[in-house]
Coordinates of C-alpha atoms in Angstrom, one line a residue:
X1 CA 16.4 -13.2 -22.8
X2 CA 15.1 -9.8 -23.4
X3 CA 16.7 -6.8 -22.5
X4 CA 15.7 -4.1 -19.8
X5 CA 13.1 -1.6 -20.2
X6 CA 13.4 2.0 -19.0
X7 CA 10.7 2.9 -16.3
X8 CA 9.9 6.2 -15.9
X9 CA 7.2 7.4 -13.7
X10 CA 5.5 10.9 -12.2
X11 CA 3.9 11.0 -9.1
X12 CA 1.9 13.9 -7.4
X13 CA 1.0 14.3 -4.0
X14 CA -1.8 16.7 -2.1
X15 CA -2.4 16.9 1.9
X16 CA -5.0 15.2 2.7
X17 CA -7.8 16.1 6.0
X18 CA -5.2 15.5 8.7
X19 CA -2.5 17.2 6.6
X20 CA -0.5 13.7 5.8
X21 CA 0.9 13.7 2.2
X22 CA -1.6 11.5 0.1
X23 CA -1.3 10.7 -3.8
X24 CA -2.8 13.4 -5.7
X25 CA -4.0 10.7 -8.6
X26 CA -2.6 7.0 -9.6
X27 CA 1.0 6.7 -10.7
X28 CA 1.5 7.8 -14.5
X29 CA 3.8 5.8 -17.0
X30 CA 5.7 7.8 -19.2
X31 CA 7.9 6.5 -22.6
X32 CA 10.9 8.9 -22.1
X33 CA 12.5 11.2 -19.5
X34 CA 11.7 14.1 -21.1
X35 CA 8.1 13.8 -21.4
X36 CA 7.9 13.0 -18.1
X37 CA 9.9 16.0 -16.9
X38 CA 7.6 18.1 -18.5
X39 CA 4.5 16.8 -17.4
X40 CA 6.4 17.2 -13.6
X41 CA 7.0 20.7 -14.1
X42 CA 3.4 20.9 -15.2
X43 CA 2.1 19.5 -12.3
X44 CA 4.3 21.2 -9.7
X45 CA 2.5 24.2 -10.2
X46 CA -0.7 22.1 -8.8
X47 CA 0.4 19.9 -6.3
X48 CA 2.1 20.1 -3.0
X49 CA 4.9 17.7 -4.2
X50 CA 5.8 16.0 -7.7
X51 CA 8.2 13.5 -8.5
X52 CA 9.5 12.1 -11.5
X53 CA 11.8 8.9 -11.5
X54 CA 13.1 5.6 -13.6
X55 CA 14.7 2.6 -13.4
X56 CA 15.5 -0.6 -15.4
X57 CA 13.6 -3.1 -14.8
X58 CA 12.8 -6.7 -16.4
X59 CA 8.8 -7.1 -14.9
X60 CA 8.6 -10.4 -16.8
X61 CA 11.1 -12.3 -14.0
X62 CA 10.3 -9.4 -11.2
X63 CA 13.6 -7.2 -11.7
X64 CA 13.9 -3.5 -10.9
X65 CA 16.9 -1.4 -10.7
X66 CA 17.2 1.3 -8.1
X67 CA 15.0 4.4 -8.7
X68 CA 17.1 7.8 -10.5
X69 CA 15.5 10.7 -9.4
X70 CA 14.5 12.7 -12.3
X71 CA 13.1 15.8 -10.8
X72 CA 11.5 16.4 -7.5
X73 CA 9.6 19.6 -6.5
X74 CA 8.0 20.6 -2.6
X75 CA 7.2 17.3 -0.4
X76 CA 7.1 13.6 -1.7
X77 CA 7.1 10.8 0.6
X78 CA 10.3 8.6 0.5
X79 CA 10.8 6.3 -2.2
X80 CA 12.5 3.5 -0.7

């Protein structure tokens, strides 16, 4: 049985036409928290709203943890 991996994911968002919060670009993958965080703060300078979280998860059997927000900057949709 293997053991959890570490998730961690940043997420921008723009406003679209009609001024509805749309995803600036595909979800991005990151190997650590830190990295991510910095590529966050990066983009929050860009973006109407940035979000970086993780969570465990075991993908192989369909498993994820609930999401830790790592840092959050203007408007994101909700994660739930």
């Amino acid at each position: 049985m293997s053991s959890p991996t570490k998730l961690v994911v940043v997420m921008a968002f723009d406003l679209d036409d009609n001024g509805e919060l749309a995803p600036a670009f595909d979800a991005v993958q990151f190997d650590s928290e830190e990295r991510a965080l910095r590529s966050a703060r990066d983009l929050s300078r860009k973006h109407h709203g940035v979000i970086a979280w993780s969570r465990e998860a075991e993908p192989n059997i369909g498993e994820y943890g609930p999401p830790t927000t790592v840092f959050q900057s203007g408007e994101v949709p909700d994660m739930d």
